Amino acid sequence: MKAIRFYGKEDIRLDTVPRLKCNSDELRVKVAYCGICGTDVHEYLGGPIFPPQPGQCNPHTGVELPVTMGHEMSGTIIETGADVAGFAVGQNVAINPSLDDRSYGMELCANCQAGRFNICKHWACFGLSAASGGFSEEVVVKAHNCIPLPDGVSLKAGALAEPLAVASHMIRLSGFQKGQTVAILGAGPIGLALLLLLRAQGASKIVISELTKSRALQAEKFGADIVVDPSVPPSKSAKSDAVQDAVYGIAPNGVDISFDATGIQATLDTAIAVVKPGGVVFNVAIHEKPLLINPNDFSFTEKKFLGGICYTNEDFDIALNAIAHGAVPVDDLITSVVPLEKIVEGGFLELIHNKASHVKILIQSSAS
Ligand SMILES: [Zn+2]
């Protein structure tokens, strides 16, 4: 079968690889669509970050370079192992691409025992550090990796479940409750996913800060109450900057929760500044370098600083439910669909050179 494999920085290739064996506790899924994630672009530009280093193998899955890429996938089950219950050939699913102790038949670590499979001590990921990935014709996964698509959710929409599940997980961990006010720093794919789910879950006011004009327009279109360009000089009456000015306009004491979905010093500073005393600053971003925090900002106002990573299957259910209930404008989020063969020009290079025009580019794995 065909598969897009990562060899190293700026070196991904369309290869013909052997079909994988489907063991008795596994399912074979014919991939329909798989989104390109910011992580994939980071790997392309400067990896390997998550894939194994040259000459080494992943300690949990044993894979070496090259690895098949793609982890935001939907597809149709075409084979079920003899021991798999609850799934049938022909069923459409979204894939939770995480591997944890259950994937290796190991005794569960303390985190897995607590149901926190996303922070398993032996975590790995299809499409980055495992034997298959979504930029190919098929994946072979365990039953716990498959989340059935609800009625009315298309395979295209199903490929959006993974980025929406990230947003769901952050929202759940933040302790968000209906009626609260929120600020989101950054309107990239995850910032927009946060916006859509928070809107669906009853946030009273949402302020978004975004520099790029096209993304700011998307945030407006997707229901943000106020979208601020942080580079615009604030009004004379402003306390500090344009974002704080906008936040205090709707929440004079600060918002209940701020999500930093950008991850630079300026957005972290703003995220801390705009939260009310006792509120939650939530880090969604992944950082290449440490940033500075003054712990006094948390002590003196009893603000909390939290972070989160990935998702569990509950988050996929929440994401797919939101899609099924029409809370996600699927056609507006998917800005391009590109065949596997054109992934570099139509996908990676497009996201590098023409990022502002896109939210999510899907790769179509097979002609069907
Ligand atoms: Zn574990």
GROMACS .gro file of N, CA and C in nm, residues 31 246 326 365:
model
   12
   31VAL      N    1  -0.819   0.413   0.559
   31VAL     CA    2  -0.820   0.557   0.591
   31VAL      C    3  -0.897   0.632   0.483
  246ALA      N    4  -0.992   4.527   2.567
  246ALA     CA    5  -1.113   4.457   2.519
  246ALA      C    6  -1.172   4.369   2.629
  326GLY      N    7  -2.423   2.005   1.490
  326GLY     CA    8  -2.413   2.123   1.404
  326GLY      C    9  -2.335   2.239   1.463
  365SER      N   10  -0.691   0.977   0.140
  365SER     CA   11  -0.598   0.865   0.130
  365SER      C   12  -0.623   0.775   0.011
   0.00000   0.00000   0.00000
